[in-house]
């Protein structure tokens, strides 16, 4: 995962937490739910990036094994 992806995901997560907190504070259930959804989306993006990185690492290992 690139640094810019990590920063973007963290910003989305923090924005979601802020929306959730604002929704809780004001009693706005829609805003709270939107904030929670933003946080979940950020977590999913991070998980996908981690899987992508793991697959790329495995592919690199296989390639290097065949070069020997």
mmCIF file with all atom_site columns, N, CA and C in Angstrom:
data_model
loop_
_atom_site.group_PDB
_atom_site.id
_atom_site.type_symbol
_atom_site.label_atom_id
_atom_site.label_alt_id
_atom_site.label_comp_id
_atom_site.label_asym_id
_atom_site.label_entity_id
_atom_site.label_seq_id
_atom_site.pdbx_PDB_ins_code
_atom_site.Cartn_x
_atom_site.Cartn_y
_atom_site.Cartn_z
_atom_site.occupancy
_atom_site.B_iso_or_equiv
_atom_site.pdbx_formal_charge
_atom_site.auth_seq_id
_atom_site.auth_comp_id
_atom_site.auth_asym_id
_atom_site.auth_atom_id
_atom_site.pdbx_PDB_model_num
ATOM 1   N N  . UNK A 1 1  ? 0.853   -1.164  0.000   1.00 0.00 ? 1  UNK A N  1
ATOM 2   C CA . UNK A 1 1  ? 0.000   0.000   0.000   1.00 0.00 ? 1  UNK A CA 1
ATOM 3   C C  . UNK A 1 1  ? 0.897   1.224   0.000   1.00 0.00 ? 1  UNK A C  1
ATOM 4   N N  . UNK A 1 2  ? 0.599   2.119   -0.906  1.00 0.00 ? 2  UNK A N  1
ATOM 5   C CA . UNK A 1 2  ? 1.421   3.322   -0.998  1.00 0.00 ? 2  UNK A CA 1
ATOM 6   C C  . UNK A 1 2  ? 1.108   4.273   0.161   1.00 0.00 ? 2  UNK A C  1
ATOM 7   N N  . UNK A 1 3  ? 2.022   5.153   0.403   1.00 0.00 ? 3  UNK A N  1
ATOM 8   C CA . UNK A 1 3  ? 1.841   6.121   1.488   1.00 0.00 ? 3  UNK A CA 1
ATOM 9   C C  . UNK A 1 3  ? 0.615   6.995   1.239   1.00 0.00 ? 3  UNK A C  1
ATOM 10  N N  . UNK A 1 4  ? 0.403   7.398   -0.005  1.00 0.00 ? 4  UNK A N  1
ATOM 11  C CA . UNK A 1 4  ? -0.757  8.243   -0.299  1.00 0.00 ? 4  UNK A CA 1
ATOM 12  C C  . UNK A 1 4  ? -2.061  7.488   -0.060  1.00 0.00 ? 4  UNK A C  1
ATOM 13  N N  . UNK A 1 5  ? -2.081  6.171   -0.343  1.00 0.00 ? 5  UNK A N  1
ATOM 14  C CA . UNK A 1 5  ? -3.275  5.367   -0.059  1.00 0.00 ? 5  UNK A CA 1
ATOM 15  C C  . UNK A 1 5  ? -3.522  5.288   1.443   1.00 0.00 ? 5  UNK A C  1
ATOM 16  N N  . UNK A 1 6  ? -2.448  5.090   2.201   1.00 0.00 ? 6  UNK A N  1
ATOM 17  C CA . UNK A 1 6  ? -2.578  5.015   3.657   1.00 0.00 ? 6  UNK A CA 1
ATOM 18  C C  . UNK A 1 6  ? -3.113  6.331   4.227   1.00 0.00 ? 6  UNK A C  1
ATOM 19  N N  . UNK A 1 7  ? -2.585  7.434   3.719   1.00 0.00 ? 7  UNK A N  1
ATOM 20  C CA . UNK A 1 7  ? -3.020  8.752   4.194   1.00 0.00 ? 7  UNK A CA 1
ATOM 21  C C  . UNK A 1 7  ? -4.480  8.988   3.833   1.00 0.00 ? 7  UNK A C  1
ATOM 22  N N  . UNK A 1 8  ? -4.846  8.633   2.609   1.00 0.00 ? 8  UNK A N  1
ATOM 23  C CA . UNK A 1 8  ? -6.223  8.806   2.154   1.00 0.00 ? 8  UNK A CA 1
ATOM 24  C C  . UNK A 1 8  ? -7.190  7.968   2.990   1.00 0.00 ? 8  UNK A C  1
ATOM 25  N N  . UNK A 1 9  ? -6.829  6.716   3.247   1.00 0.00 ? 9  UNK A N  1
ATOM 26  C CA . UNK A 1 9  ? -7.691  5.847   4.056   1.00 0.00 ? 9  UNK A CA 1
ATOM 27  C C  . UNK A 1 9  ? -7.823  6.368   5.475   1.00 0.00 ? 9  UNK A C  1
ATOM 28  N N  . UNK A 1 10 ? -6.721  6.848   6.043   1.00 0.00 ? 10 UNK A N  1
ATOM 29  C CA . UNK A 1 10 ? -6.762  7.370   7.409   1.00 0.00 ? 10 UNK A CA 1
ATOM 30  C C  . UNK A 1 10 ? -7.626  8.630   7.476   1.00 0.00 ? 10 UNK A C  1
ATOM 31  N N  . UNK A 1 11 ? -7.504  9.490   6.465   1.00 0.00 ? 11 UNK A N  1
ATOM 32  C CA . UNK A 1 11 ? -8.323  10.705  6.424   1.00 0.00 ? 11 UNK A CA 1
ATOM 33  C C  . UNK A 1 11 ? -9.801  10.341  6.327   1.00 0.00 ? 11 UNK A C  1
ATOM 34  N N  . UNK A 1 12 ? -10.118 9.342   5.511   1.00 0.00 ? 12 UNK A N  1
ATOM 35  C CA . UNK A 1 12 ? -11.513 8.911   5.381   1.00 0.00 ? 12 UNK A CA 1
ATOM 36  C C  . UNK A 1 12 ? -12.018 8.329   6.702   1.00 0.00 ? 12 UNK A C  1
ATOM 37  N N  . UNK A 1 13 ? -11.174 7.552   7.364   1.00 0.00 ? 13 UNK A N  1
ATOM 38  C CA . UNK A 1 13 ? -11.550 6.975   8.656   1.00 0.00 ? 13 UNK A CA 1
ATOM 39  C C  . UNK A 1 13 ? -11.813 8.072   9.692   1.00 0.00 ? 13 UNK A C  1
ATOM 40  N N  . UNK A 1 14 ? -10.911 9.048   9.758   1.00 0.00 ? 14 UNK A N  1
ATOM 41  C CA . UNK A 1 14 ? -11.071 10.135  10.731  1.00 0.00 ? 14 UNK A CA 1
ATOM 42  C C  . UNK A 1 14 ? -12.294 10.992  10.409  1.00 0.00 ? 14 UNK A C  1
ATOM 43  N N  . UNK A 1 15 ? -12.535 11.222  9.116   1.00 0.00 ? 15 UNK A N  1
ATOM 44  C CA . UNK A 1 15 ? -13.739 11.959  8.725   1.00 0.00 ? 15 UNK A CA 1
ATOM 45  C C  . UNK A 1 15 ? -14.992 11.211  9.137   1.00 0.00 ? 15 UNK A C  1
ATOM 46  N N  . UNK A 1 16 ? -14.958 9.897   8.980   1.00 0.00 ? 16 UNK A N  1
ATOM 47  C CA . UNK A 1 16 ? -16.090 9.079   9.397   1.00 0.00 ? 16 UNK A CA 1
ATOM 48  C C  . UNK A 1 16 ? -16.318 9.136   10.892  1.00 0.00 ? 16 UNK A C  1
ATOM 49  N N  . UNK A 1 17 ? -15.237 9.109   11.653  1.00 0.00 ? 17 UNK A N  1
ATOM 50  C CA . UNK A 1 17 ? -15.363 9.208   13.112  1.00 0.00 ? 17 UNK A CA 1
ATOM 51  C C  . UNK A 1 17 ? -15.949 10.555  13.513  1.00 0.00 ? 17 UNK A C  1
ATOM 52  N N  . UNK A 1 18 ? -15.530 11.607  12.814  1.00 0.00 ? 18 UNK A N  1
ATOM 53  C CA . UNK A 1 18 ? -16.053 12.945  13.119  1.00 0.00 ? 18 UNK A CA 1
ATOM 54  C C  . UNK A 1 18 ? -17.548 13.021  12.800  1.00 0.00 ? 18 UNK A C  1
ATOM 55  N N  . UNK A 1 19 ? -17.947 12.456  11.655  1.00 0.00 ? 19 UNK A N  1
ATOM 56  C CA . UNK A 1 19 ? -19.367 12.451  11.297  1.00 0.00 ? 19 UNK A CA 1
ATOM 57  C C  . UNK A 1 19 ? -20.179 11.656  12.311  1.00 0.00 ? 19 UNK A C  1
ATOM 58  N N  . UNK A 1 20 ? -19.648 10.502  12.696  1.00 0.00 ? 20 UNK A N  1
ATOM 59  C CA . UNK A 1 20 ? -20.353 9.671   13.674  1.00 0.00 ? 20 UNK A CA 1
ATOM 60  C C  . UNK A 1 20 ? -20.526 10.416  14.994  1.00 0.00 ? 20 UNK A C  1
ATOM 61  N N  . UNK A 1 21 ? -19.452 11.073  15.448  1.00 0.00 ? 21 UNK A N  1
ATOM 62  C CA . UNK A 1 21 ? -19.512 11.827  16.704  1.00 0.00 ? 21 UNK A CA 1
ATOM 63  C C  . UNK A 1 21 ? -20.495 12.989  16.605  1.00 0.00 ? 21 UNK A C  1
ATOM 64  N N  . UNK A 1 22 ? -20.477 13.682  15.465  1.00 0.00 ? 22 UNK A N  1
ATOM 65  C CA . UNK A 1 22 ? -21.412 14.798  15.279  1.00 0.00 ? 22 UNK A CA 1
ATOM 66  C C  . UNK A 1 22 ? -22.845 14.290  15.259  1.00 0.00 ? 22 UNK A C  1
ATOM 67  N N  . UNK A 1 23 ? -23.046 13.155  14.620  1.00 0.00 ? 23 UNK A N  1
ATOM 68  C CA . UNK A 1 23 ? -24.388 12.566  14.594  1.00 0.00 ? 23 UNK A CA 1
ATOM 69  C C  . UNK A 1 23 ? -24.860 12.162  15.975  1.00 0.00 ? 23 UNK A C  1
ATOM 70  N N  . UNK A 1 24 ? -23.950 11.603  16.769  1.00 0.00 ? 24 UNK A N  1
ATOM 71  C CA . UNK A 1 24 ? -24.294 11.233  18.147  1.00 0.00 ? 24 UNK A CA 1
ATOM 72  C C  . UNK A 1 24 ? -24.614 12.465  18.979  1.00 0.00 ? 24 UNK A C  1
ATOM 73  N N  . UNK A 1 25 ? -23.828 13.510  18.781  1.00 0.00 ? 25 UNK A N  1
ATOM 74  C CA . UNK A 1 25 ? -23.998 14.732  19.563  1.00 0.00 ? 25 UNK A CA 1
ATOM 75  C C  . UNK A 1 25 ? -25.313 15.439  19.239  1.00 0.00 ? 25 UNK A C  1
ATOM 76  N N  . UNK A 1 26 ? -25.663 15.454  17.958  1.00 0.00 ? 26 UNK A N  1
ATOM 77  C CA . UNK A 1 26 ? -26.868 16.177  17.531  1.00 0.00 ? 26 UNK A CA 1
ATOM 78  C C  . UNK A 1 26 ? -28.110 15.308  17.458  1.00 0.00 ? 26 UNK A C  1
ATOM 79  N N  . UNK A 1 27 ? -27.924 13.989  17.614  1.00 0.00 ? 27 UNK A N  1
ATOM 80  C CA . UNK A 1 27 ? -29.068 13.089  17.495  1.00 0.00 ? 27 UNK A CA 1
ATOM 81  C C  . UNK A 1 27 ? -29.446 12.804  16.055  1.00 0.00 ? 27 UNK A C  1
ATOM 82  N N  . UNK A 1 28 ? -28.550 13.119  15.125  1.00 0.00 ? 28 UNK A N  1
ATOM 83  C CA . UNK A 1 28 ? -28.796 12.897  13.695  1.00 0.00 ? 28 UNK A CA 1
ATOM 84  C C  . UNK A 1 28 ? -28.346 11.485  13.326  1.00 0.00 ? 28 UNK A C  1
ATOM 85  N N  . UNK A 1 29 ? -29.306 10.573  13.286  1.00 0.00 ? 29 UNK A N  1
ATOM 86  C CA . UNK A 1 29 ? -29.008 9.165   13.021  1.00 0.00 ? 29 UNK A CA 1
ATOM 87  C C  . UNK A 1 29 ? -28.426 8.960   11.615  1.00 0.00 ? 29 UNK A C  1
ATOM 88  N N  . UNK A 1 30 ? -28.884 9.752   10.660  1.00 0.00 ? 30 UNK A N  1
ATOM 89  C CA . UNK A 1 30 ? -28.393 9.638   9.290   1.00 0.00 ? 30 UNK A CA 1
ATOM 90  C C  . UNK A 1 30 ? -26.910 9.998   9.211   1.00 0.00 ? 30 UNK A C  1
ATOM 91  N N  . UNK A 1 31 ? -26.523 11.065  9.878   1.00 0.00 ? 31 UNK A N  1
ATOM 92  C CA . UNK A 1 31 ? -25.125 11.490  9.891   1.00 0.00 ? 31 UNK A CA 1
ATOM 93  C C  . UNK A 1 31 ? -24.258 10.467  10.624  1.00 0.00 ? 31 UNK A C  1
ATOM 94  N N  . UNK A 1 32 ? -24.769 9.933   11.713  1.00 0.00 ? 32 UNK A N  1
ATOM 95  C CA . UNK A 1 32 ? -24.042 8.912   12.462  1.00 0.00 ? 32 UNK A CA 1
ATOM 96  C C  . UNK A 1 32 ? -23.805 7.681   11.588  1.00 0.00 ? 32 UNK A C  1
ATOM 97  N N  . UNK A 1 33 ? -24.843 7.245   10.894  1.00 0.00 ? 33 UNK A N  1
ATOM 98  C CA . UNK A 1 33 ? -24.729 6.076   10.028  1.00 0.00 ? 33 UNK A CA 1
ATOM 99  C C  . UNK A 1 33 ? -23.767 6.337   8.864   1.00 0.00 ? 33 UNK A C  1
ATOM 100 N N  . UNK A 1 34 ? -23.819 7.542   8.319   1.00 0.00 ? 34 UNK A N  1
ATOM 101 C CA . UNK A 1 34 ? -22.904 7.892   7.228   1.00 0.00 ? 34 UNK A CA 1
ATOM 102 C C  . UNK A 1 34 ? -21.458 7.850   7.711   1.00 0.00 ? 34 UNK A C  1
ATOM 103 N N  . UNK A 1 35 ? -21.214 8.334   8.911   1.00 0.00 ? 35 UNK A N  1
ATOM 104 C CA . UNK A 1 35 ? -19.872 8.290   9.476   1.00 0.00 ? 35 UNK A CA 1
ATOM 105 C C  . UNK A 1 35 ? -19.401 6.866   9.694   1.00 0.00 ? 35 UNK A C  1
ATOM 106 N N  . UNK A 1 36 ? -20.276 6.031   10.189  1.00 0.00 ? 36 UNK A N  1
ATOM 107 C CA . UNK A 1 36 ? -19.937 4.620   10.401  1.00 0.00 ? 36 UNK A CA 1
ATOM 108 C C  . UNK A 1 36 ? -19.633 3.945   9.065   1.00 0.00 ? 36 UNK A C  1
ATOM 109 N N  . UNK A 1 37 ? -20.422 4.257   8.050   1.00 0.00 ? 37 UNK A N  1
ATOM 110 C CA . UNK A 1 37 ? -20.202 3.687   6.711   1.00 0.00 ? 37 UNK A CA 1
ATOM 111 C C  . UNK A 1 37 ? -18.857 4.134   6.145   1.00 0.00 ? 37 UNK A C  1
ATOM 112 N N  . UNK A 1 38 ? -18.493 5.393   6.356   1.00 0.00 ? 38 UNK A N  1
ATOM 113 C CA . UNK A 1 38 ? -17.197 5.895   5.889   1.00 0.00 ? 38 UNK A CA 1
ATOM 114 C C  . UNK A 1 38 ? -16.048 5.129   6.550   1.00 0.00 ? 38 UNK A C  1
ATOM 115 N N  . UNK A 1 39 ? -16.193 4.845   7.833   1.00 0.00 ? 39 UNK A N  1
ATOM 116 C CA . UNK A 1 39 ? -15.163 4.108   8.549   1.00 0.00 ? 39 UNK A CA 1
ATOM 117 C C  . UNK A 1 39 ? -15.036 2.674   8.024   1.00 0.00 ? 39 UNK A C  1
ATOM 118 N N  . UNK A 1 40 ? -16.157 2.034   7.771   1.00 0.00 ? 40 UNK A N  1
ATOM 119 C CA . UNK A 1 40 ? -16.146 0.662   7.250   1.00 0.00 ? 40 UNK A CA 1
ATOM 120 C C  . UNK A 1 40 ? -15.531 0.631   5.855   1.00 0.00 ? 40 UNK A C  1
ATOM 121 N N  . UNK A 1 41 ? -15.884 1.603   5.023   1.00 0.00 ? 41 UNK A N  1
ATOM 122 C CA . UNK A 1 41 ? -15.320 1.683   3.678   1.00 0.00 ? 41 UNK A CA 1
ATOM 123 C C  . UNK A 1 41 ? -13.801 1.836   3.746   1.00 0.00 ? 41 UNK A C  1
ATOM 124 N N  . UNK A 1 42 ? -13.324 2.663   4.649   1.00 0.00 ? 42 UNK A N  1
ATOM 125 C CA . UNK A 1 42 ? -11.893 2.865   4.813   1.00 0.00 ? 42 UNK A CA 1
ATOM 126 C C  . UNK A 1 42 ? -11.202 1.571   5.247   1.00 0.00 ? 42 UNK A C  1
ATOM 127 N N  . UNK A 1 43 ? -11.818 0.850   6.169   1.00 0.00 ? 43 UNK A N  1
ATOM 128 C CA . UNK A 1 43 ? -11.256 -0.420  6.632   1.00 0.00 ? 43 UNK A CA 1
ATOM 129 C C  . UNK A 1 43 ? -11.204 -1.448  5.502   1.00 0.00 ? 43 UNK A C  1
ATOM 130 N N  . UNK A 1 44 ? -12.258 -1.500  4.694   1.00 0.00 ? 44 UNK A N  1
ATOM 131 C CA . UNK A 1 44 ? -12.284 -2.436  3.572   1.00 0.00 ? 44 UNK A CA 1
ATOM 132 C C  . UNK A 1 44 ? -11.213 -2.109  2.538   1.00 0.00 ? 44 UNK A C  1
ATOM 133 N N  . UNK A 1 45 ? -11.047 -0.830  2.253   1.00 0.00 ? 45 UNK A N  1
ATOM 134 C CA . UNK A 1 45 ? -9.998  -0.426  1.311   1.00 0.00 ? 45 UNK A CA 1
ATOM 135 C C  . UNK A 1 45 ? -8.627  -0.857  1.829   1.00 0.00 ? 45 UNK A C  1
ATOM 136 N N  . UNK A 1 46 ? -8.400  -0.668  3.101   1.00 0.00 ? 46 UNK A N  1
ATOM 137 C CA . UNK A 1 46 ? -7.132  -1.071  3.700   1.00 0.00 ? 46 UNK A CA 1
ATOM 138 C C  . UNK A 1 46 ? -6.922  -2.575  3.613   1.00 0.00 ? 46 UNK A C  1
ATOM 139 N N  . UNK A 1 47 ? -7.982  -3.335  3.873   1.00 0.00 ? 47 UNK A N  1
ATOM 140 C CA . UNK A 1 47 ? -7.878  -4.795  3.797   1.00 0.00 ? 47 UNK A CA 1
ATOM 141 C C  . UNK A 1 47 ? -7.583  -5.247  2.369   1.00 0.00 ? 47 UNK A C  1
ATOM 142 N N  . UNK A 1 48 ? -8.228  -4.646  1.401   1.00 0.00 ? 48 UNK A N  1
ATOM 143 C CA . UNK A 1 48 ? -7.985  -4.994  -0.001  1.00 0.00 ? 48 UNK A CA 1
ATOM 144 C C  . UNK A 1 48 ? -6.546  -4.675  -0.376  1.00 0.00 ? 48 UNK A C  1
ATOM 145 N N  . UNK A 1 49 ? -6.055  -3.542  0.048   1.00 0.00 ? 49 UNK A N  1
ATOM 146 C CA . UNK A 1 49 ? -4.671  -3.172  -0.249  1.00 0.00 ? 49 UNK A CA 1
ATOM 147 C C  . UNK A 1 49 ? -3.692  -4.151  0.396   1.00 0.00 ? 49 UNK A C  1
ATOM 148 N N  . UNK A 1 50 ? -3.993  -4.598  1.613   1.00 0.00 ? 50 UNK A N  1
ATOM 149 C CA . UNK A 1 50 ? -3.120  -5.562  2.285   1.00 0.00 ? 50 UNK A CA 1
ATOM 150 C C  . UNK A 1 50 ? -3.088  -6.892  1.540   1.00 0.00 ? 50 UNK A C  1
ATOM 151 N N  . UNK A 1 51 ? -4.239  -7.345  1.068   1.00 0.00 ? 51 UNK A N  1
ATOM 152 C CA . UNK A 1 51 ? -4.300  -8.584  0.291   1.00 0.00 ? 51 UNK A CA 1
ATOM 153 C C  . UNK A 1 51 ? -3.523  -8.410  -1.012  1.00 0.00 ? 51 UNK A C  1
ATOM 154 N N  . UNK A 1 52 ? -3.719  -7.290  -1.655  1.00 0.00 ? 52 UNK A N  1
ATOM 155 C CA . UNK A 1 52 ? -3.005  -6.999  -2.904  1.00 0.00 ? 52 UNK A CA 1
ATOM 156 C C  . UNK A 1 52 ? -1.495  -7.036  -2.678  1.00 0.00 ? 52 UNK A C  1
ATOM 157 N N  . UNK A 1 53 ? -1.030  -6.426  -1.608  1.00 0.00 ? 53 UNK A N  1
ATOM 158 C CA . UNK A 1 53 ? 0.399   -6.425  -1.296  1.00 0.00 ? 53 UNK A CA 1
ATOM 159 C C  . UNK A 1 53 ? 0.908   -7.844  -1.027  1.00 0.00 ? 53 UNK A C  1
ATOM 160 N N  . UNK A 1 54 ? 0.110   -8.641  -0.325  1.00 0.00 ? 54 UNK A N  1
ATOM 161 C CA . UNK A 1 54 ? 0.516   -10.012 -0.020  1.00 0.00 ? 54 UNK A CA 1
ATOM 162 C C  . UNK A 1 54 ? 0.609   -10.853 -1.293  1.00 0.00 ? 54 UNK A C  1
ATOM 163 N N  . UNK A 1 55 ? -0.346  -10.685 -2.191  1.00 0.00 ? 55 UNK A N  1
ATOM 164 C CA . UNK A 1 55 ? -0.326  -11.427 -3.451  1.00 0.00 ? 55 UNK A CA 1
ATOM 165 C C  . UNK A 1 55 ? 0.879   -11.006 -4.285  1.00 0.00 ? 55 UNK A C  1
ATOM 166 N N  . UNK A 1 56 ? 1.132   -9.728  -4.351  1.00 0.00 ? 56 UNK A N  1
ATOM 167 C CA . UNK A 1 56 ? 2.297   -9.247  -5.105  1.00 0.00 ? 56 UNK A CA 1
ATOM 168 C C  . UNK A 1 56 ? 3.588   -9.814  -4.526  1.00 0.00 ? 56 UNK A C  1
ATOM 169 N N  . UNK A 1 57 ? 3.678   -9.884  -3.211  1.00 0.00 ? 57 UNK A N  1
ATOM 170 C CA . UNK A 1 57 ? 4.855   -10.457 -2.570  1.00 0.00 ? 57 UNK A CA 1
ATOM 171 C C  . UNK A 1 57 ? 5.017   -11.930 -2.902  1.00 0.00 ? 57 UNK A C  1
ATOM 172 N N  . UNK A 1 58 ? 3.912   -12.670 -2.894  1.00 0.00 ? 58 UNK A N  1
ATOM 173 C CA . UNK A 1 58 ? 3.958   -14.091 -3.232  1.00 0.00 ? 58 UNK A CA 1
ATOM 174 C C  . UNK A 1 58 ? 4.360   -14.292 -4.688  1.00 0.00 ? 58 UNK A C  1
ATOM 175 N N  . UNK A 1 59 ? 3.841   -13.479 -5.566  1.00 0.00 ? 59 UNK A N  1
ATOM 176 C CA . UNK A 1 59 ? 4.188   -13.575 -6.993  1.00 0.00 ? 59 UNK A CA 1
ATOM 177 C C  . UNK A 1 59 ? 5.673   -13.295 -7.178  1.00 0.00 ? 59 UNK A C  1
ATOM 178 N N  . UNK A 1 60 ? 6.187   -12.308 -6.493  1.00 0.00 ? 60 UNK A N  1
ATOM 179 C CA . UNK A 1 60 ? 7.615   -11.986 -6.581  1.00 0.00 ? 60 UNK A CA 1
ATOM 180 C C  . UNK A 1 60 ? 8.477   -13.159 -6.116  1.00 0.00 ? 60 UNK A C  1
ATOM 181 N N  . UNK A 1 61 ? 8.060   -13.827 -5.045  1.00 0.00 ? 61 UNK A N  1
ATOM 182 C CA . UNK A 1 61 ? 8.808   -14.983 -4.537  1.00 0.00 ? 61 UNK A CA 1
ATOM 183 C C  . UNK A 1 61 ? 8.803   -16.113 -5.567  1.00 0.00 ? 61 UNK A C  1
ATOM 184 N N  . UNK A 1 62 ? 7.668   -16.366 -6.184  1.00 0.00 ? 62 UNK A N  1
ATOM 185 C CA . UNK A 1 62 ? 7.581   -17.423 -7.195  1.00 0.00 ? 62 UNK A CA 1
ATOM 186 C C  . UNK A 1 62 ? 8.456   -17.085 -8.393  1.00 0.00 ? 62 UNK A C  1
ATOM 187 N N  . UNK A 1 63 ? 8.401   -15.828 -8.827  1.00 0.00 ? 63 UNK A N  1
ATOM 188 C CA . UNK A 1 63 ? 9.227   -15.409 -9.950  1.00 0.00 ? 63 UNK A CA 1
ATOM 189 C C  . UNK A 1 63 ? 10.708  -15.588 -9.642  1.00 0.00 ? 63 UNK A C  1
ATOM 190 N N  . UNK A 1 64 ? 11.122  -15.191 -8.451  1.00 0.00 ? 64 UNK A N  1
ATOM 191 C CA . UNK A 1 64 ? 12.539  -15.304 -8.108  1.00 0.00 ? 64 UNK A CA 1
ATOM 192 C C  . UNK A 1 64 ? 12.956  -16.771 -7.975  1.00 0.00 ? 64 UNK A C  1
ATOM 193 N N  . UNK A 1 65 ? 12.052  -17.645 -7.562  1.00 0.00 ? 65 UNK A N  1
ATOM 194 C CA . UNK A 1 65 ? 12.364  -19.075 -7.460  1.00 0.00 ? 65 UNK A CA 1
ATOM 195 C C  . UNK A 1 65 ? 12.598  -19.677 -8.842  1.00 0.00 ? 65 UNK A C  1
ATOM 196 N N  . UNK A 1 66 ? 11.873  -19.217 -9.837  1.00 0.00 ? 66 UNK A N  1
ATOM 197 C CA . UNK A 1 66 ? 12.020  -19.742 -11.180 1.00 0.00 ? 66 UNK A CA 1
ATOM 198 C C  . UNK A 1 66 ? 13.245  -19.168 -11.899 1.00 0.00 ? 66 UNK A C  1
ATOM 199 N N  . UNK A 1 67 ? 13.763  -18.038 -11.426 1.00 0.00 ? 67 UNK A N  1
ATOM 200 C CA . UNK A 1 67 ? 14.947  -17.429 -12.047 1.00 0.00 ? 67 UNK A CA 1
ATOM 201 C C  . UNK A 1 67 ? 16.217  -18.149 -11.634 1.00 0.00 ? 67 UNK A C  1
ATOM 202 N N  . UNK A 1 68 ? 16.169  -18.932 -10.579 1.00 0.00 ? 68 UNK A N  1
ATOM 203 C CA . UNK A 1 68 ? 17.363  -19.611 -10.064 1.00 0.00 ? 68 UNK A CA 1
ATOM 204 C C  . UNK A 1 68 ? 17.741  -20.781 -10.904 1.00 0.00 ? 68 UNK A C  1
#
